[in-house]
Each structure stands twice: as structure tokens, then as C-alpha cells.
Amino acid sequence: MSTDRPTPLLPRGAQRTAAWCGVILLAAGVAAVFVWLCVVFKTAVTPVLLALLGTALLGPLYRRLLRMKVNKSLAAGLTVIAVVAVVGGATYIVVAALIETGDQIIASLRQAATDIAEHLGAAGTSLDDLAKNAKALLEKFGGTAASGVISGISVVGQMLAAAVLALLLIFFFLRDSDRTVDALRSLAPRSTGDMVEAMGRRAFEAVEGFMRGTTFVAFVDAVLIGTGLLVLKVPGAVGLAALVFVTAYIPYLGAFLSGAIAVLVALADRGFAIALWVLGIVLAVQVLEGNVLQPMVQSRTVQMHPAVVMLAITAGASVAGILGMLLAVPLTAAAFGVIGELRSRYGAQDAGPG
């Protein structure tokens, strides 16, 4: 009786490649279905994601209140009130600054486009056309908005409803955080409860670190750049500083956009020399951020390569526009936290017997 085993149809290397392709396709399919469901139910998903970001940002305040022997419900309520006060105050300052100096900034940008077009000659006509088209588009948008007041009110109502729902969810997420852990363990199979809990904690810690670190970096960038613009007497300095703070939540791309706008405004109203000074200030702040602030922030959270961040921002923008750009990086940080936990667990198990 022959004991020879049948020859496999594929060599072992091809079998492993096929197995990995199957795993990648399965993971991609699950991710695609998840993204599709999020887009379909975006009215409910958006407040949940915003509430998670708010909970991650204000978790330290809630825990400090608990250490002061404050009741859980009262501590969560005070934290939500702090959210309303801080976010509402910051929004008012940013919007007021942009409204007050918005016309001046737009006029400066148009003048800068015209000046650049004149210096570049035929090559700069595209910039001049872009400025004219932007003006026409804004006028058309204004007419459309004026004729569609009901639609505008509906959008504002949806935004307010989402904000109120997000605040309520922040309250419940903070107060019932311990129950959330128990819920995760109960949904997971009994043998994987510890792993699911650890993955959830790592993901939330990554988002928490990103939100706190990004807020700190955005504040420092806005103060430094805004101070430099005020010293150089650039028009709309407060509005530009507010723009720097808001766009800082979009890593790399936000700093480029706000810095470019500041340089163009300085070029139009203060001349080429002041524009160079503004460019130097923006670059110096970015160097400070990249070599001092970001290492301090990333040392306490998940480190991501800039290429990964840019790809995440691009994917988020293609799925959900500006909101997707804002949510892409923290969600990617959470995913990296989960992957890091899996690597630490399975890597330790694989290395243990050896």
C-alpha cells in the first residue's frame, strides 16, 4: 500500500498568498459595508462620532470631578455644561472674527490673485480667471441661498439637532462608561472578552490622545501665528488666527491652507517683504510643531506616518467631505490602536514558546 501523499495543486507559497488575499478581500468587504452603512445612516452616525470625540477630549475633566467625590451624573452634567460654554464661546469668537474680517480677507485674496496674475503675465491669467469665477460663484451661491431660505433653515435645524444629540450622548457616554465596558464584554464571546476590552481601551486612548494633543497644538499655532500677524499689522489677523485654530484639526493640509491664505493676505495689503516675514513665521511655527509639539503629543498616543495621515484625510474627504476630513485621522488613530493591541497580544503569544 503506497503512503505517498498526493501532490498539491499549488505550491506552499502560492497557498499562503491565496490565503492572505482571501483575508484582505474579506477585511476590505467588511470595511466597505461598514462605510456604506455609516453613509446611509449618517444622520445618526455623525452625532455618535462627534460625541465620542467630545468624550475623549473631556474625559480628564470628568475623571477629575470623580476624584473630587462628585456624583457621576452631576460630574457628567458639569462636563457637558463645560462643553457648551467652551465650544460655544470658541465658536462665537471664531465666527465673530471671521465675520468681522471675512470681507477684508476675501478682498485681499482677490487682490493677491490679481497681482500674481499681472506678474506672471499669460501664465497668471488662470489665477485671474479663478478669482473672477470664485466671485461669480459666490454671488450665485448668495442668490441661491437667498431664494432657498427654507432649505437653509432646515440645514441649520439639522445641525442643531445633531449638536443637541451629541451633547446628550456625551453625558451618557461619560456617566455610563463603566457600563460600556461591561456591554463590550457581554457582546464578545466569553474567551475573547479580555481582548475586546483591551482593544476598546486602546482605541479610545488613541482618540483621546489625538484630540487633546491636536487641541493643544492648534491653540499654540493660533496664538503664535496670530501674534506675528498682529505685530506685522496684517489685516484680518484675528480672523486668520481663528482660521489657523480650526484648520489645525486637519493635520498637514490644514496648516498649508491657513498659512497660504495668511501669506496671500499679507502680500496683497502689506507687500512682498511683509509676505516673506509672514511666510517665515508660518514656517517657524510649523518647524516648532514638527520638532517639539508633535513629538510631545505623539509620545502619548499612536504614532502615524504622515503618508498614512494624508491618505486617511483624502479617503475621509471622498466619503464625507469636510466632516470626513475632520473625523478621518482620529478614526485612523483608533484603528492603529486596535492593531497595536492585536500585535502586542499575538506577537507575545508567538514569541513565548520560542
Short mmCIF file of C-alpha atoms in Angstrom, two decimals, residues 5-296:
data_model
loop_
_atom_site.label_atom_id
_atom_site.label_comp_id
_atom_site.label_asym_id
_atom_site.label_seq_id
_atom_site.Cartn_x
_atom_site.Cartn_y
_atom_site.Cartn_z
CA ARG A 5 0.85 11.92 -0.26
CA PRO A 6 -0.88 13.48 -3.28
CA THR A 7 1.00 16.34 -4.86
CA PRO A 8 -0.72 19.67 -4.02
CA LEU A 9 -2.11 21.66 -6.93
CA LEU A 10 -0.35 24.83 -5.75
CA PRO A 11 3.00 25.25 -4.05
CA ARG A 12 3.01 26.29 -0.42
CA GLY A 13 3.98 29.87 -1.22
CA ALA A 14 1.04 30.25 -3.58
CA GLN A 15 -1.30 28.77 -0.94
CA ARG A 16 -0.16 31.33 1.61
CA THR A 17 -0.57 34.14 -0.89
CA ALA A 18 -4.08 32.95 -1.73
CA ALA A 19 -4.96 32.73 1.95
CA TRP A 20 -3.73 36.27 2.62
CA CYS A 21 -5.61 37.56 -0.43
CA GLY A 22 -8.77 35.98 0.92
CA VAL A 23 -8.25 37.61 4.31
CA ILE A 24 -7.57 41.01 2.72
CA LEU A 25 -10.66 40.74 0.49
CA LEU A 26 -12.81 39.75 3.45
CA ALA A 27 -11.50 42.63 5.56
CA ALA A 28 -11.96 45.08 2.68
CA GLY A 29 -15.52 43.85 2.14
CA VAL A 30 -16.39 44.25 5.81
CA ALA A 31 -14.84 47.75 5.83
CA ALA A 32 -16.74 48.72 2.66
CA VAL A 33 -20.05 47.56 4.11
CA PHE A 34 -19.30 49.43 7.35
CA VAL A 35 -18.53 52.67 5.48
CA TRP A 36 -21.65 52.24 3.35
CA LEU A 37 -23.81 51.78 6.46
CA CYS A 38 -22.23 54.87 8.04
CA VAL A 39 -23.04 56.92 4.93
CA VAL A 40 -26.61 55.62 4.78
CA PHE A 41 -27.21 56.30 8.49
CA LYS A 42 -25.05 59.43 8.66
CA THR A 43 -27.80 61.35 10.47
CA ALA A 44 -27.40 59.01 13.45
CA VAL A 45 -23.70 58.15 13.00
CA THR A 46 -22.43 61.76 12.90
CA PRO A 47 -23.67 62.70 16.41
CA VAL A 48 -22.26 59.45 17.78
CA LEU A 49 -18.81 60.12 16.31
CA LEU A 50 -18.86 63.75 17.49
CA ALA A 51 -19.92 62.59 20.94
CA LEU A 52 -17.05 60.09 21.05
CA LEU A 53 -14.58 62.85 20.13
CA GLY A 54 -16.07 65.15 22.77
CA THR A 55 -15.96 62.39 25.36
CA ALA A 56 -12.32 61.68 24.54
CA LEU A 57 -11.43 65.37 24.81
CA LEU A 58 -13.23 65.99 28.11
CA GLY A 59 -12.69 62.63 29.78
CA PRO A 60 -9.88 64.01 32.03
CA LEU A 61 -12.20 66.73 33.40
CA TYR A 62 -14.88 64.16 34.21
CA ARG A 63 -12.39 61.86 35.94
CA ARG A 64 -11.02 64.78 37.96
CA LEU A 65 -14.54 65.59 39.16
CA LEU A 66 -15.00 61.96 40.14
CA ARG A 67 -11.77 62.09 42.16
CA MET A 68 -13.25 65.11 43.96
CA LYS A 69 -16.09 62.81 45.13
CA VAL A 70 -18.67 64.37 42.80
CA ASN A 71 -21.67 62.23 41.87
CA LYS A 72 -21.40 60.57 38.45
CA SER A 73 -24.50 62.19 36.98
CA LEU A 74 -23.55 65.61 38.38
CA ALA A 75 -19.98 65.26 37.11
CA ALA A 76 -21.21 64.31 33.63
CA GLY A 77 -23.68 67.22 33.66
CA LEU A 78 -20.99 69.71 34.70
CA THR A 79 -18.73 68.38 31.95
CA VAL A 80 -21.47 68.85 29.35
CA ILE A 81 -22.05 72.39 30.62
CA ALA A 82 -18.32 72.99 30.26
CA VAL A 83 -18.56 71.67 26.68
CA VAL A 84 -21.35 74.10 25.88
CA ALA A 85 -19.52 77.02 27.49
CA VAL A 86 -16.11 76.32 25.94
CA VAL A 87 -17.26 75.20 22.48
CA GLY A 88 -19.97 77.85 22.32
CA GLY A 89 -17.56 80.58 23.39
CA ALA A 90 -14.85 79.42 20.99
CA THR A 91 -17.37 79.14 18.14
CA TYR A 92 -18.65 82.64 18.86
CA ILE A 93 -15.11 84.07 18.89
CA VAL A 94 -14.14 82.27 15.67
CA VAL A 95 -17.35 83.15 13.81
CA ALA A 96 -17.30 86.76 15.03
CA ALA A 97 -13.66 87.15 14.00
CA LEU A 98 -14.28 85.63 10.57
CA ILE A 99 -17.42 87.74 10.01
CA GLU A 100 -15.67 90.91 11.12
CA THR A 101 -12.61 90.38 8.93
CA GLY A 102 -14.00 87.99 6.31
CA ASP A 103 -14.70 90.66 3.68
CA GLN A 104 -11.25 92.12 4.21
CA ILE A 105 -9.58 88.70 3.86
CA ILE A 106 -11.56 87.87 0.70
CA ALA A 107 -10.75 91.26 -0.82
CA SER A 108 -7.07 90.75 -0.02
CA LEU A 109 -7.10 87.30 -1.59
CA ARG A 110 -8.69 88.69 -4.76
CA GLN A 111 -6.11 91.47 -4.89
CA ALA A 112 -3.30 88.94 -4.36
CA ALA A 113 -4.62 86.80 -7.22
CA THR A 114 -4.77 89.88 -9.46
CA ASP A 115 -1.22 90.95 -8.54
CA ILE A 116 0.18 87.47 -9.14
CA ALA A 117 -1.62 87.32 -12.49
CA GLU A 118 -0.07 90.65 -13.51
CA HIS A 119 3.43 89.50 -12.56
CA LEU A 120 3.09 86.14 -14.30
CA GLY A 121 1.56 87.57 -17.46
CA ALA A 122 -0.13 84.98 -19.67
CA ALA A 123 0.69 82.19 -17.23
CA GLY A 124 -1.19 84.02 -14.49
CA THR A 125 -4.44 84.50 -16.39
CA SER A 126 -5.75 81.29 -14.89
CA LEU A 127 -5.42 82.78 -11.41
CA ASP A 128 -7.27 85.91 -12.50
CA ASP A 129 -9.98 83.78 -14.08
CA LEU A 130 -10.14 81.72 -10.90
CA ALA A 131 -10.68 84.85 -8.82
CA LYS A 132 -13.42 86.10 -11.18
CA ASN A 133 -15.09 82.70 -11.27
CA ALA A 134 -14.92 82.49 -7.47
CA LYS A 135 -16.62 85.88 -7.23
CA ALA A 136 -19.34 84.82 -9.68
CA LEU A 137 -19.78 81.55 -7.84
CA LEU A 138 -20.13 83.34 -4.50
CA GLU A 139 -22.69 85.76 -5.97
CA LYS A 140 -24.61 82.86 -7.47
CA PHE A 141 -24.43 80.97 -4.20
CA GLY A 142 -25.69 84.04 -2.37
CA GLY A 143 -28.66 84.33 -4.71
CA THR A 144 -29.40 80.66 -4.36
CA ALA A 145 -29.16 80.88 -0.60
CA ALA A 146 -31.43 83.93 -0.54
CA SER A 147 -34.03 82.13 -2.63
CA GLY A 148 -33.79 78.98 -0.55
CA VAL A 149 -34.28 80.28 2.97
CA ILE A 150 -36.43 77.31 3.94
CA SER A 151 -33.69 74.91 2.87
CA GLY A 152 -31.14 76.89 4.87
CA ILE A 153 -33.34 76.83 7.96
CA SER A 154 -33.72 73.07 7.53
CA VAL A 155 -29.92 72.62 7.40
CA VAL A 156 -29.47 74.76 10.50
CA GLY A 157 -32.17 72.77 12.26
CA GLN A 158 -30.43 69.50 11.40
CA MET A 159 -27.12 70.85 12.70
CA LEU A 160 -28.70 71.99 15.96
CA ALA A 161 -30.46 68.64 16.37
CA ALA A 162 -27.17 66.81 15.78
CA ALA A 163 -25.40 69.07 18.29
CA VAL A 164 -28.07 68.51 20.96
CA LEU A 165 -28.00 64.75 20.37
CA ALA A 166 -24.19 64.76 20.56
CA LEU A 167 -24.32 66.61 23.91
CA LEU A 168 -26.82 64.10 25.31
CA LEU A 169 -24.64 61.23 24.10
CA ILE A 170 -21.57 62.81 25.72
CA PHE A 171 -23.48 62.91 29.02
CA PHE A 172 -24.42 59.22 28.78
CA PHE A 173 -21.01 58.12 27.48
CA LEU A 174 -19.31 59.81 30.44
CA ARG A 175 -21.74 58.69 33.11
CA ASP A 176 -22.08 55.11 31.88
CA SER A 177 -18.51 54.50 30.74
CA ASP A 178 -18.15 51.56 33.13
CA ARG A 179 -21.32 50.01 31.74
CA THR A 180 -19.92 50.40 28.25
CA VAL A 181 -17.01 48.16 29.16
CA ASP A 182 -19.39 45.56 30.58
CA ALA A 183 -21.50 45.78 27.41
CA LEU A 184 -18.44 45.15 25.24
CA ARG A 185 -17.51 42.11 27.28
CA SER A 186 -21.06 40.75 27.16
CA LEU A 187 -21.29 41.09 23.36
CA ALA A 188 -17.96 39.38 22.76
CA PRO A 189 -17.50 35.61 23.03
CA ARG A 190 -16.51 34.55 26.53
CA SER A 191 -12.96 33.58 25.58
CA THR A 192 -12.27 36.93 23.86
CA GLY A 193 -13.81 39.31 26.39
CA ASP A 194 -10.48 40.49 27.76
CA MET A 195 -9.10 41.08 24.28
CA VAL A 196 -12.17 43.06 23.13
CA GLU A 197 -12.00 45.21 26.26
CA ALA A 198 -8.28 45.87 25.75
CA MET A 199 -8.85 46.75 22.09
CA GLY A 200 -11.63 49.16 23.01
CA ARG A 201 -9.48 50.84 25.64
CA ARG A 202 -6.51 51.19 23.28
CA ALA A 203 -8.72 52.67 20.56
CA PHE A 204 -10.29 55.18 22.94
CA GLU A 205 -6.91 56.11 24.42
CA ALA A 206 -5.61 56.79 20.92
CA VAL A 207 -8.57 59.07 20.10
CA GLU A 208 -8.26 60.76 23.49
CA GLY A 209 -4.58 61.46 22.95
CA PHE A 210 -5.19 62.76 19.44
CA MET A 211 -7.97 65.15 20.50
CA ARG A 212 -6.12 66.59 23.48
CA GLY A 213 -2.84 66.86 21.60
CA THR A 214 -4.38 68.40 18.50
CA THR A 215 -6.31 70.95 20.55
CA PHE A 216 -3.13 71.95 22.35
CA VAL A 217 -1.16 72.22 19.10
CA ALA A 218 -3.98 74.18 17.42
CA PHE A 219 -4.08 76.66 20.30
CA VAL A 220 -0.31 77.20 20.27
CA ASP A 221 -0.24 77.59 16.47
CA ALA A 222 -3.11 80.10 16.51
CA VAL A 223 -1.54 82.18 19.30
CA LEU A 224 1.94 82.29 17.73
CA ILE A 225 0.81 82.97 14.17
CA GLY A 226 -1.87 85.42 15.30
CA THR A 227 0.67 87.33 17.41
CA GLY A 228 3.07 87.51 14.45
CA LEU A 229 0.29 88.80 12.16
CA LEU A 230 -0.70 91.45 14.71
CA VAL A 231 2.90 92.61 15.07
CA LEU A 232 3.25 92.84 11.29
CA LYS A 233 -0.12 94.66 11.12
CA VAL A 234 -1.59 92.21 8.62
CA PRO A 235 -5.31 92.93 8.09
CA GLY A 236 -7.69 90.35 9.49
CA ALA A 237 -5.08 88.94 11.87
CA VAL A 238 -7.65 87.74 14.43
CA GLY A 239 -9.74 86.03 11.77
CA LEU A 240 -6.66 84.40 10.27
CA ALA A 241 -5.61 83.14 13.71
CA ALA A 242 -9.09 81.69 14.20
CA LEU A 243 -8.77 80.02 10.80
CA VAL A 244 -5.41 78.54 11.87
CA PHE A 245 -7.03 77.07 15.01
CA VAL A 246 -9.93 75.49 13.12
CA THR A 247 -7.86 74.04 10.27
CA ALA A 248 -5.29 72.59 12.69
CA TYR A 249 -7.68 69.68 13.25
CA ILE A 250 -6.87 68.62 9.67
CA PRO A 251 -3.20 67.63 10.01
CA TYR A 252 -0.70 68.91 7.42
CA LEU A 253 -3.32 70.04 4.90
CA GLY A 254 -4.97 72.48 7.31
CA ALA A 255 -1.66 74.16 8.18
CA PHE A 256 -0.82 74.51 4.48
CA LEU A 257 -4.17 76.11 3.63
CA SER A 258 -4.26 78.57 6.54
CA GLY A 259 -0.60 79.50 6.03
CA ALA A 260 -1.10 80.09 2.32
CA ILE A 261 -4.11 82.33 2.97
CA ALA A 262 -2.16 84.36 5.55
CA VAL A 263 0.76 84.85 3.14
CA LEU A 264 -1.55 85.92 0.29
CA VAL A 265 -3.38 88.42 2.51
CA ALA A 266 -0.05 89.90 3.62
CA LEU A 267 1.15 90.03 0.02
CA ALA A 268 -1.92 91.94 -1.14
CA ASP A 269 -2.07 94.53 1.65
CA ARG A 270 1.46 94.82 3.06
CA GLY A 271 3.73 94.00 0.17
CA PHE A 272 6.27 91.36 -0.74
CA ALA A 273 8.60 91.93 2.23
CA ILE A 274 5.85 91.52 4.84
CA ALA A 275 4.58 88.45 2.99
CA LEU A 276 8.05 86.92 3.31
CA TRP A 277 8.02 87.69 7.04
CA VAL A 278 4.61 86.02 7.38
CA LEU A 279 5.90 83.01 5.44
CA GLY A 280 8.87 82.84 7.80
CA ILE A 281 6.60 82.97 10.85
CA VAL A 282 4.35 80.22 9.47
CA LEU A 283 7.33 78.01 8.61
CA ALA A 284 8.94 78.65 12.03
CA VAL A 285 5.72 77.65 13.80
CA GLN A 286 5.47 74.52 11.68
CA VAL A 287 9.08 73.62 12.49
CA LEU A 288 8.33 74.14 16.19
CA GLU A 289 5.23 71.98 15.84
CA GLY A 290 7.01 69.21 13.95
CA ASN A 291 10.11 69.03 16.16
CA VAL A 292 8.77 69.91 19.62
CA LEU A 293 4.98 69.86 19.90
CA GLN A 294 4.15 66.83 17.78
CA PRO A 295 6.79 64.56 19.41
CA MET A 296 5.37 65.54 22.81
#
